Amino acid sequence: MKLISFLFLIVTASVVRLIAAEPAAADARDQIEALRAEIARHDRLYHRQAEPVIDDAAYDQLKRRLAELERAHPDAATAAVPLAPIGDDRSGHFPHYRHRERMLSLDKAYAEAEVRAFHARLVKMLGRDDLEFVVEPKFDGLAISVTYERGRLVRAVTRGNGIEGDDITANVGLIDGLPRTLTATMEHPWPEIVEVRGEIHVPLETFARLNAEREAAGETGFANPRNLAAGTVRQADARSVGSRGLRVVFFGLGACEPAAAQPATQQRLHAALRAWGLPVIPEVWPARGADELVRAIAAVGRARGEFPFPTDGAVVKLDAVALQREAGSGEAAPRWALAYKFAPERAETRLRAITLQVGRTGVLTPVAELVPVAIAGSTVTRATLHNRDEIARKDIRIGDFVYLEKAGDVIPAVVGVNLSRRLPEAQPYRFPVACPACYTPVTRGDSEVAVRCPNLGCPAQLRRRLEHFASKACLDIEGLGPAMIEILVGEGWVRELPDLYRLRRADLLALGRNNEKSVDRLLAGIERSKRADLWRVVHGLGVPQVGAATAKDLARQCGSLAGVAELGPKTIPALGDLRFQGVIADLISVGVGAESVAAVTGRLKGRVLVLTGTLPTLTRAEVTARIEAAGGKVSNAVSRHTHFVVAGAEPGSKLKQAHEFGVPVIDEAELLRLIAGK
């Protein structure tokens, strides 16, 4: 089976210069130092800031070129400024903690020949050709090490520099599905002390939902699931961890005491992790010899389209732990494992224009308007350009032929320009100095990449705020869609959220654009929204870092809209902003008397449910609302702590997981009977 090969890559001009022709001996030290500095810069962007500017293949090519130069010029390599063996993800915002056992990275491969060379090295090193391997999907997230002592979770630490990392225990402890205590069985008793190694990630379904919500609110989407996971788990406000649906999966060990408690093979380790109640990889592929190894990697590549989690490759590991120890580790990676990286699907198309979206917080997001092109199973006409700096860094110009990839196989992104097809008249893009909606001069903070319109009265921002407020995720006001919002803002009748409640029927009818039924439906929807659950109103305010989960917490803590204004700033400083304080006071004055959700006493109090498939009569949002109203909690992942899985038509892998964990599976009708207490 032929694997996807690493054919070509587009990198920045600086990378191209750094991997150019072989230098003279006198220049070798300068070139080595330049490469080391460039690699260190990309390490900081990737590990500490979660904002990489080149793809993994380009990064690995830099490291390979550096290794070639160091081998050719050992004296120059010794004299040059040293480079850390692995990237350092310590952020400086958390205390550090030392790993009991080093936490290394993995060597990378992009072609079948490299996999066979890896196998040949192990055969020669170990003196046997019957080596057995396990091939696992490579999760694209943030590496984490979680320590359990006597079965209890005591610490969660990032990889850091391999020796010590950020102690993010408080945040990781909020990840759904991560047990606070391990389960022991006769076959798999837990060790006295064990470091379980894995990856924090965002499920693809969750990533798509969060980006859809941000797009609806006029905000820039997250670049990819990995950046979202790495950024979220380091939030100072730990509640973001719960609201953004992070997950964790485990597939390796660090320290294990007593040593005799360590499983003898990688396959037995997976069984032990599952028995201990930890979330694990749903499927692995065993292989013996080079040919089976190649076929197993190809099988992971074919299956990855069905995975619910982000993956960018396959990880090959020797199965026997004794042979792993014999093979040993280098300075940065074990010699018994390899990460094979799949090449992302790429397409080339022409950039017709660059448009700007103004979000509800004033951020100007550039969008590439493209000649339609098919990529990864869909037709793409638009792609994010992220920000002004990205356009300048990639030197993207209107009329260029650009390379397009789906970041994390989810959202389209422009990754480079085909300079060989650039037209002579193409000019560098000039980012506007004024907001395209209100012509206010734009601003940019010293530590920000975002360019903003500072005018809170900007009509584009107002439209986005209104769309968010009226959306199904917030107050769900029927009839208040983008077209109506455009009219209300254009006429000057709505200048801020509370003005919705001052609209007059006669004025709306006088426009001559709506019939009486549509006007009455709109006004009735606005009137109903006065009695919406408090958390929906709080969510609708659009306060930075306040999503649905945080809004529900505030509603429970504060009890009323007035309480949110008074007590909310103690936990969410942005709520103390005079603008939000004014909007809240005005909402109260026009009759938005939302009260907190009543104390949870429903039939599902304390129960955790997971949804899968399409239900016959209820949408996902409707069934979630009913479960929460009955005191239950909806989770995205099945675990031993799940009470029910609610299955509809065409269920996914969660149904199989329910059977594996022995979780009862019910349908919509049974769920409604439970809620009703029948």
XYZ file of C-alpha atoms in Angstrom:
678
model
C 0.000 0.000 0.000
C 1.501 3.271 -1.075
C 1.605 5.964 1.575
C 0.954 9.636 1.032
C 4.376 11.104 0.348
C 5.796 14.416 1.353
C 5.931 16.043 -2.121
C 6.537 19.716 -1.565
C 5.872 22.543 0.856
C 5.617 26.281 0.743
C 7.574 28.170 3.340
C 8.374 31.787 4.063
C 11.204 33.591 2.315
C 13.319 33.390 5.469
C 12.977 29.595 5.570
C 13.914 29.324 1.895
C 17.086 31.307 2.513
C 17.988 29.209 5.530
C 17.813 25.903 3.642
C 19.739 27.192 0.623
C 23.018 25.935 -0.776
C 25.855 24.459 1.284
C 27.854 27.283 2.905
C 31.601 27.713 2.907
C 33.266 26.548 6.118
C 33.827 30.133 7.232
C 30.089 30.828 6.978
C 28.957 27.595 8.620
C 28.797 29.000 12.137
C 26.683 31.973 11.001
C 24.312 29.674 9.129
C 24.039 27.284 12.082
C 23.318 30.128 14.475
C 20.744 31.613 12.080
C 18.984 28.251 11.757
C 19.041 27.690 15.517
C 17.598 31.170 16.113
C 14.859 30.610 13.523
C 13.954 27.212 14.990
C 13.881 28.713 18.501
C 11.513 31.433 17.248
C 9.140 28.849 15.789
C 9.365 26.828 19.024
C 8.185 29.881 20.982
C 5.347 30.575 18.551
C 4.154 26.962 18.552
C 4.682 25.864 22.157
C 4.241 29.030 24.203
C 1.907 31.189 22.122
C -0.036 28.488 20.211
C 0.341 30.645 17.086
C 2.583 28.771 14.587
C 3.374 30.580 11.337
C 4.765 27.622 9.346
C 3.521 24.069 9.070
C 5.184 21.053 10.689
C 6.815 19.926 7.456
C 8.558 23.279 6.953
C 9.688 23.256 10.585
C 11.095 19.739 10.290
C 12.933 20.696 7.101
C 14.651 23.477 9.043
C 15.742 20.985 11.689
C 16.992 18.519 9.090
C 19.043 21.206 7.360
C 20.506 22.181 10.736
C 21.458 18.563 11.462
C 23.192 18.288 8.050
C 25.222 21.430 8.704
C 26.164 20.292 12.211
C 27.392 16.945 10.890
C 29.400 18.629 8.123
C 30.879 21.313 10.404
C 31.161 19.898 13.955
C 33.575 22.624 15.094
C 31.216 25.382 13.963
C 28.297 23.589 15.617
C 30.140 23.448 18.937
C 31.016 27.155 18.770
C 27.517 28.327 17.799
C 24.805 29.347 20.256
C 23.171 26.075 21.451
C 19.555 25.121 20.740
C 17.279 23.442 23.270
C 16.742 19.765 22.333
C 12.930 20.115 22.346
C 10.525 23.046 22.290
C 9.641 24.592 25.631
C 5.913 25.196 26.284
C 6.299 26.831 29.718
C 4.253 30.025 29.543
C 5.543 31.899 32.571
C 2.008 32.171 33.982
C 1.960 28.934 35.998
C 4.253 27.390 38.607
C 6.683 24.795 37.272
C 6.846 21.167 38.313
C 9.548 18.616 37.554
C 8.554 15.392 35.801
C 9.563 12.217 37.610
C 10.635 10.863 34.233
C 11.645 12.981 31.215
C 8.857 13.765 28.774
C 10.298 13.680 25.262
C 9.088 14.514 21.777
C 8.980 12.199 18.739
C 11.079 12.034 15.590
C 9.028 12.725 12.444
C 8.674 10.984 9.098
C 6.831 12.058 5.964
C 7.492 9.229 3.503
C 7.351 5.439 3.380
C 11.116 5.219 2.891
C 11.648 6.968 6.229
C 9.396 4.446 7.986
C 11.331 1.545 6.478
C 14.627 3.174 7.488
C 13.327 3.488 11.069
C 12.442 -0.220 11.059
C 15.839 -1.167 9.640
C 17.660 0.811 12.356
C 15.758 -1.028 15.092
C 16.361 -4.421 13.466
C 20.092 -3.713 13.381
C 20.150 -2.254 16.907
C 18.157 -5.081 18.518
C 19.527 -7.911 16.399
C 16.158 -9.371 15.392
C 13.799 -8.977 12.438
C 10.531 -10.162 14.032
C 9.782 -6.857 15.737
C 6.184 -6.168 16.706
C 4.724 -2.667 16.725
C 1.569 -0.795 17.651
C 0.356 2.005 15.382
C -1.835 4.682 16.992
C -3.610 7.753 15.579
C -1.558 10.859 16.349
C -3.736 13.345 18.213
C -3.162 17.009 17.344
C -3.317 18.720 20.729
C -1.263 19.678 23.779
C 0.936 17.042 25.431
C 0.128 16.492 29.116
C 1.397 14.344 31.979
C -1.053 13.532 34.780
C 0.196 12.001 38.025
C -1.909 9.706 40.208
C -0.720 8.716 43.672
C -2.504 5.761 45.276
C -5.167 6.136 42.625
C -5.848 9.848 43.228
C -5.113 12.647 40.781
C -2.508 14.952 42.315
C -0.953 16.881 39.442
C -1.193 17.717 35.720
C 1.865 19.172 33.985
C 2.614 20.203 30.403
C 5.661 18.801 28.625
C 7.553 22.080 29.177
C 11.215 21.565 28.288
C 10.951 17.818 28.865
C 12.351 18.105 32.379
C 9.765 20.405 33.953
C 6.523 21.957 32.725
C 3.630 24.212 33.700
C 1.534 22.904 36.594
C -2.002 23.338 35.230
C -3.715 20.915 37.593
C -6.639 23.238 38.407
C -7.560 23.694 34.758
C -7.012 20.095 33.666
C -9.160 18.897 36.562
C -12.165 20.557 34.875
C -11.871 18.514 31.680
C -14.919 16.313 31.232
C -14.140 12.601 31.388
C -10.897 12.888 33.368
C -11.319 10.807 36.556
C -10.186 12.203 39.906
C -9.569 8.654 41.115
C -8.489 5.537 39.235
C -10.431 2.293 39.181
C -8.546 -0.817 40.247
C -9.281 -4.328 38.972
C -7.803 -7.722 39.831
C -6.114 -7.865 36.436
C -5.086 -4.210 36.392
C -4.411 -2.795 39.878
C -3.223 0.789 39.746
C 0.417 1.492 40.670
C 1.252 3.416 43.830
C 2.552 6.290 41.688
C 2.044 6.636 37.948
C 2.523 9.398 35.385
C 0.075 8.840 32.530
C 0.990 10.669 29.341
C -1.453 11.877 26.727
C -2.911 14.764 24.765
C -5.474 17.472 25.516
C -7.591 18.191 22.441
C -10.850 19.666 21.179
C -13.234 17.253 19.366
C -13.859 18.238 15.750
C -17.610 18.609 16.310
C -16.983 20.980 19.214
C -14.411 22.951 17.221
C -16.835 23.408 14.325
C -19.618 24.513 16.698
C -17.435 27.058 18.501
C -16.225 28.537 15.228
C -19.782 28.730 13.877
C -20.809 30.632 17.015
C -17.869 33.020 16.654
C -18.596 33.599 12.980
C -22.238 34.327 13.787
C -21.028 36.883 16.338
C -18.644 38.476 13.854
C -15.561 37.214 15.663
C -12.442 35.640 14.199
C -12.610 31.849 14.202
C -10.010 29.746 15.956
C -7.233 28.780 13.558
C -7.257 25.050 14.363
C -8.184 22.634 17.163
C -4.625 22.357 18.476
C -4.242 26.113 19.018
C -7.662 26.245 20.688
C -6.806 23.395 23.083
C -3.387 24.820 23.993
C -4.749 28.328 24.501
C -7.824 27.269 26.480
C -6.100 25.029 28.995
C -3.797 27.928 29.916
C -6.632 30.409 30.533
C -6.406 32.305 33.809
C -10.195 31.879 34.111
C -10.468 28.107 34.476
C -14.176 28.131 33.567
C -13.237 28.481 29.897
C -11.871 24.933 30.083
C -15.320 23.555 30.805
C -17.171 25.803 28.367
C -14.953 24.963 25.391
C -15.389 21.203 25.609
C -11.775 20.110 26.032
C -11.043 16.382 26.154
C -7.998 14.340 27.082
C -6.768 10.948 25.899
C -3.951 8.807 27.316
C -1.572 6.447 25.530
C 1.741 6.404 27.398
C 3.515 6.176 30.752
C 6.216 8.172 32.470
C 7.279 7.107 35.941
C 5.630 4.005 37.372
C 6.197 2.798 40.940
C 6.666 0.007 41.640
C 8.322 -0.730 38.293
C 6.809 -4.219 38.283
C 3.369 -2.625 37.909
C 4.172 -1.332 34.414
C 2.413 -3.342 31.665
C 4.820 -5.427 29.595
C 3.605 -4.203 26.194
C 2.042 -1.130 24.646
C -1.135 -3.085 23.895
C -1.421 -4.155 27.538
C -0.848 -0.538 28.557
C -3.907 0.498 26.541
C -5.932 -2.208 28.309
C -4.680 -1.054 31.707
C -5.434 2.611 31.019
C -8.977 1.645 30.000
C -9.408 -0.530 33.104
C -8.266 2.360 35.322
C -11.126 4.446 33.921
C -8.978 6.783 31.813
C -10.040 7.966 28.333
C -7.993 6.065 25.752
C -7.471 5.782 22.006
C -10.523 4.003 20.558
C -8.536 1.777 18.192
C -4.901 0.805 17.525
C -3.302 -1.261 14.755
C -0.762 -4.035 15.588
C 1.931 -4.790 13.002
C 4.882 -7.162 12.607
C 7.716 -6.270 10.251
C 8.175 -3.356 7.848
C 5.480 -4.316 5.321
C 2.746 -4.668 7.932
C 3.937 -1.447 9.522
C 3.507 0.425 6.255
C 0.043 -1.097 5.745
C -1.014 -0.203 9.299
C -0.016 3.453 8.829
C -1.990 3.520 5.593
C -5.005 2.061 7.444
C -4.858 4.882 9.993
C -4.710 7.337 7.101
C -7.861 5.858 5.553
C -9.704 5.803 8.879
C -8.808 9.330 10.001
C -11.754 10.857 8.164
C -14.061 9.024 10.587
C -12.235 10.053 13.752
C -14.142 12.539 15.957
C -10.856 14.029 17.147
C -8.161 16.046 15.322
C -5.299 13.912 14.040
C -2.374 14.754 11.797
C -0.579 11.447 11.549
C 0.147 8.038 13.020
C 2.515 7.091 15.849
C 4.581 3.907 15.564
C 5.788 2.264 18.790
C 7.641 -0.937 19.575
C 5.148 -3.101 21.416
C 7.418 -4.785 23.973
C 8.484 -2.485 26.822
C 11.663 -4.542 27.338
C 12.708 -3.802 23.750
C 11.792 -0.132 24.212
C 14.202 0.033 27.141
C 16.898 -1.740 25.143
C 16.533 0.705 22.248
C 16.672 3.640 24.660
C 16.217 7.347 23.945
C 18.187 10.159 22.402
C 18.391 13.702 23.725
C 14.990 14.705 22.343
C 13.083 11.544 21.401
C 12.887 7.786 22.069
C 14.562 5.590 19.462
C 11.706 3.070 19.592
C 8.919 5.387 18.365
C 8.213 7.497 15.299
C 5.509 9.967 14.267
C 4.423 9.661 10.643
C 2.832 12.930 9.500
C 0.114 12.830 6.847
C 0.386 15.471 4.150
C -2.670 17.756 4.281
C -4.794 17.971 1.155
C -3.886 21.108 -0.749
C -5.512 23.023 -3.582
C -4.540 26.038 -5.658
C -6.959 28.775 -6.619
C -7.042 32.486 -7.343
C -7.616 35.216 -4.776
C -10.299 37.500 -6.229
C -10.553 39.979 -3.370
C -9.918 40.609 0.306
C -12.928 41.691 2.337
C -13.100 42.756 5.971
C -15.512 41.596 8.638
C -16.079 43.837 11.660
C -16.930 41.778 14.730
C -19.047 42.768 17.720
C -15.874 43.592 19.667
C -14.545 45.741 16.806
C -11.909 43.299 15.508
C -11.318 43.591 11.756
C -10.883 40.130 10.238
C -9.653 39.863 6.637
C -11.318 37.191 4.505
C -10.037 35.778 1.212
C -12.665 35.732 -1.552
C -11.639 32.862 -3.808
C -12.434 31.336 -7.159
C -14.381 28.220 -6.028
C -12.168 25.175 -5.502
C -12.793 21.644 -4.193
C -10.717 20.507 -1.221
C -11.166 17.697 1.321
C -14.683 16.903 0.146
C -16.164 20.401 -0.032
C -16.172 23.443 -2.298
C -14.468 26.472 -0.783
C -15.113 30.066 -1.844
C -13.866 31.935 1.232
C -11.030 31.427 3.711
C -9.787 33.312 6.719
C -6.602 35.372 6.447
C -6.521 35.775 10.253
C -5.064 39.276 10.603
C -2.997 42.065 9.069
C 0.340 40.532 10.057
C -0.461 37.219 8.373
C -1.217 38.940 5.062
C 2.068 40.843 5.237
C 4.109 37.831 6.353
C 2.854 35.653 3.513
C 2.884 38.619 1.093
C -0.617 37.786 -0.120
C -1.822 40.024 -2.946
C -5.157 40.340 -4.718
C -4.976 38.395 -7.980
C -2.422 35.898 -6.622
C -2.748 32.170 -7.082
C -2.762 30.881 -3.523
C -2.383 27.497 -1.851
C -5.284 26.423 0.310
C -5.383 23.783 3.030
C -7.967 22.804 5.597
C -6.417 23.626 8.944
C -6.765 20.531 11.096
C -8.875 19.126 8.233
C -11.646 21.456 9.424
C -11.487 25.052 8.224
C -9.937 26.403 5.015
C -6.848 28.580 5.327
C -4.514 30.243 2.849
C -1.059 28.801 3.538
C 1.034 30.330 0.786
C 1.349 31.959 -2.618
C 2.449 30.475 -5.950
C 4.989 33.182 -6.728
C 5.716 31.688 -10.168
C 2.197 32.744 -11.270
C 2.192 36.227 -9.731
C 1.238 38.952 -12.217
C 3.552 41.966 -12.546
C 0.789 44.399 -11.625
C 0.012 42.672 -8.307
C 0.668 45.100 -5.458
C 1.103 44.450 -1.713
C -2.206 44.646 0.118
C -2.679 47.764 2.207
C -4.704 47.149 5.309
C -7.170 50.017 5.812
C -6.370 52.654 8.413
C -10.075 53.304 9.046
C -13.034 51.049 9.801
C -14.832 50.171 6.533
C -18.218 50.511 8.281
C -17.921 53.809 10.191
C -14.594 55.259 8.961
C -13.213 55.613 12.490
C -9.385 55.282 12.572
C -8.485 51.746 13.630
C -6.277 50.936 16.613
C -3.998 48.128 17.710
C -2.797 47.335 21.227
C 0.911 46.926 21.933
C 0.557 43.219 22.728
C -2.183 42.424 20.181
C -2.166 41.241 16.594
C -5.802 42.258 16.151
C -6.712 45.576 14.507
C -9.869 47.099 16.006
C -12.463 49.730 15.359
C -12.683 51.560 18.725
C -16.101 53.113 17.985
C -18.701 51.304 20.120
C -21.390 52.971 18.036
C -20.040 51.454 14.815
C -23.059 50.079 12.913
C -21.203 46.895 11.933
C -20.373 46.134 15.571
C -23.926 46.915 16.604
C -25.361 44.556 13.970
C -23.116 41.763 15.193
C -24.045 42.423 18.832
C -27.724 42.280 17.938
C -27.289 39.058 15.935
C -25.547 37.459 18.915
C -28.188 38.702 21.387
C -31.057 37.379 19.237
C -29.394 34.067 18.288
C -30.687 30.664 19.362
C -27.682 30.341 21.689
C -28.860 33.452 23.572
C -32.400 34.908 23.649
C -33.688 33.202 20.466
C -35.848 36.139 19.286
C -38.018 34.969 16.390
C -38.092 37.328 13.421
C -34.951 39.231 14.386
C -32.613 38.046 11.662
C -29.829 39.857 9.756
C -32.253 41.543 7.297
C -34.436 43.007 10.062
C -31.387 44.024 12.087
C -30.043 45.847 9.028
C -33.292 47.832 8.845
C -33.417 48.669 12.542
C -29.818 49.859 12.624
C -30.146 51.712 9.315
C -33.195 53.606 10.518
C -31.379 54.527 13.723
C -34.100 52.996 15.925
C -31.690 50.612 17.652
C -28.378 51.996 18.903
C -27.843 49.469 21.700
C -29.474 46.222 22.899
C -32.161 47.771 25.168
C -33.548 49.790 22.242
C -35.103 46.577 20.924
C -37.650 46.826 23.720
C -38.636 50.370 22.687
C -39.642 49.510 19.130
C -43.135 50.652 18.123
C -45.525 48.676 15.964
C -46.608 51.748 13.991
C -43.024 52.577 13.028
C -42.339 49.070 11.804
C -45.538 48.980 9.744
C -44.777 52.419 8.307
C -41.668 51.035 6.642
C -43.896 49.221 4.174
C -41.444 46.318 4.049
C -43.230 43.992 6.463
C -46.778 42.724 6.812
C -48.694 42.854 10.068
C -48.105 39.188 10.863
C -44.317 39.451 10.611
C -44.262 42.661 12.670
C -46.468 41.127 15.356
C -44.342 37.974 15.393
C -41.197 40.061 15.886
C -42.690 42.159 18.685
C -44.065 39.047 20.395
C -40.629 37.431 20.228
C -39.011 40.521 21.742
C -41.638 40.592 24.512
C -41.106 36.892 25.296
C -37.363 37.464 25.575
C -37.994 39.643 28.648
C -38.777 36.417 30.500
C -35.811 34.429 29.182
C -33.577 32.523 31.592
C -31.055 34.829 33.180
C -28.062 32.978 31.770
C -29.304 33.596 28.227
C -29.439 37.334 28.871
C -25.953 37.299 30.381
C -24.614 35.298 27.452
C -26.313 37.698 25.056
C -24.461 40.701 26.495
C -21.361 39.567 24.624
C -18.971 40.054 27.539
C -15.438 38.858 26.673
C -14.714 35.327 28.014
C -18.353 34.786 29.023
C -19.749 31.859 27.069
C -22.834 29.806 27.856
C -21.209 27.787 30.684
C -19.820 30.856 32.444
C -23.157 32.662 31.981
C -24.933 29.768 33.712
C -22.464 29.943 36.603
C -23.058 33.683 36.959
C -26.820 33.204 36.845
C -26.692 30.646 39.661
C -24.356 32.788 41.754
C -26.009 36.187 41.236
C -29.719 35.277 41.014
C -30.863 38.306 38.990
C -29.719 40.764 36.349
C -29.148 43.374 39.064
C -27.052 40.817 40.933
C -24.956 40.212 37.820
C -24.219 43.944 37.613
C -23.286 44.099 41.295
C -21.511 40.793 41.936
C -20.388 39.739 38.456
C -17.330 42.066 38.212
C -15.752 40.271 41.176
C -15.203 37.180 39.022
C -15.464 38.677 35.505
C -13.702 42.079 35.542
C -15.059 42.984 32.086
C -18.559 43.103 33.595
C -17.452 46.164 35.530
C -16.943 48.094 32.285
C -19.203 51.158 32.268
C -20.664 50.147 28.914
C -21.867 46.759 30.162
C -23.054 48.292 33.419
C -25.074 50.832 31.426
C -26.583 48.203 29.140
C -27.596 46.033 32.110
C -29.216 48.966 33.893
C -31.073 49.929 30.720
C -32.267 46.347 30.145
C -33.688 46.282 33.664
C -35.413 49.641 33.065
C -37.191 48.360 29.926
C -38.521 45.290 31.731
C -35.997 42.577 31.112
C -36.601 41.015 34.537
C -34.820 37.732 34.016
C -34.407 35.669 37.156
C -31.966 32.866 37.780
C -32.803 29.334 36.783
C -34.596 27.731 39.715
C -32.656 25.479 42.015
C -32.027 22.189 40.309
C -34.517 19.627 41.604
C -35.493 17.918 38.336
C -35.749 14.211 37.631
C -32.268 14.179 36.081
C -30.477 15.991 38.900
C -26.840 14.897 39.006
C -27.182 12.673 35.914
C -24.721 12.897 32.992
C -26.104 12.177 29.522
C -24.423 11.926 26.122
C -26.246 12.516 22.830
C -25.494 10.710 19.580
C -27.274 10.576 16.231
C -30.358 12.503 15.057
C -33.415 12.406 17.306
C -36.870 12.098 15.659
C -38.494 15.324 16.951
C -36.018 17.352 19.021
C -32.978 19.291 17.833
C -29.680 19.008 19.708
C -30.257 22.424 21.294
C -33.825 21.562 22.336
C -32.964 18.257 23.960
C -29.982 19.825 25.748
C -32.247 22.535 27.145
C -34.739 19.947 28.412
C -32.037 17.853 30.053
C -30.518 20.876 31.784
C -33.954 22.113 32.881
C -34.471 18.703 34.513
C -31.183 19.046 36.393
C -29.041 16.895 34.107
C -25.775 17.623 32.365
C -24.976 16.952 28.705
C -21.447 15.711 28.049
C -19.670 15.268 24.719
C -17.818 12.088 25.689
C -18.854 8.694 27.023
C -17.105 7.532 30.205
C -17.779 5.323 33.200
C -19.387 8.347 34.801
C -22.039 8.632 32.058
C -25.536 7.645 33.239
C -27.309 7.423 29.845
C -26.511 7.663 26.159
C -29.450 9.069 24.174
C -29.266 7.587 20.668
C -31.088 8.639 17.533
C -30.772 7.755 13.863
C -27.249 7.136 12.505
C -25.423 7.157 15.848
C -21.664 7.532 15.860
C -18.875 5.861 17.810
C -20.439 6.985 21.111
C -22.934 4.121 20.803
C -20.099 1.583 20.624
C -18.403 3.265 23.588
C -21.652 3.055 25.578
C -21.732 -0.716 25.063
C -18.037 -0.997 26.030
C -18.608 0.908 29.286
C -21.938 -0.761 30.021
C -23.808 2.561 29.870
C -27.602 2.258 29.305
C -28.725 3.429 25.860
C -32.158 5.095 25.579
C -34.106 6.780 22.805
C -35.889 10.136 22.741
C -39.181 8.701 23.993
C -37.516 7.070 26.998
C -35.665 10.308 27.770
C -38.926 12.272 27.799
C -40.473 9.655 30.113
C -37.526 10.021 32.494
C -37.878 13.799 32.513
C -41.609 13.509 33.160
C -41.061 10.941 35.911
C -43.172 8.284 34.244
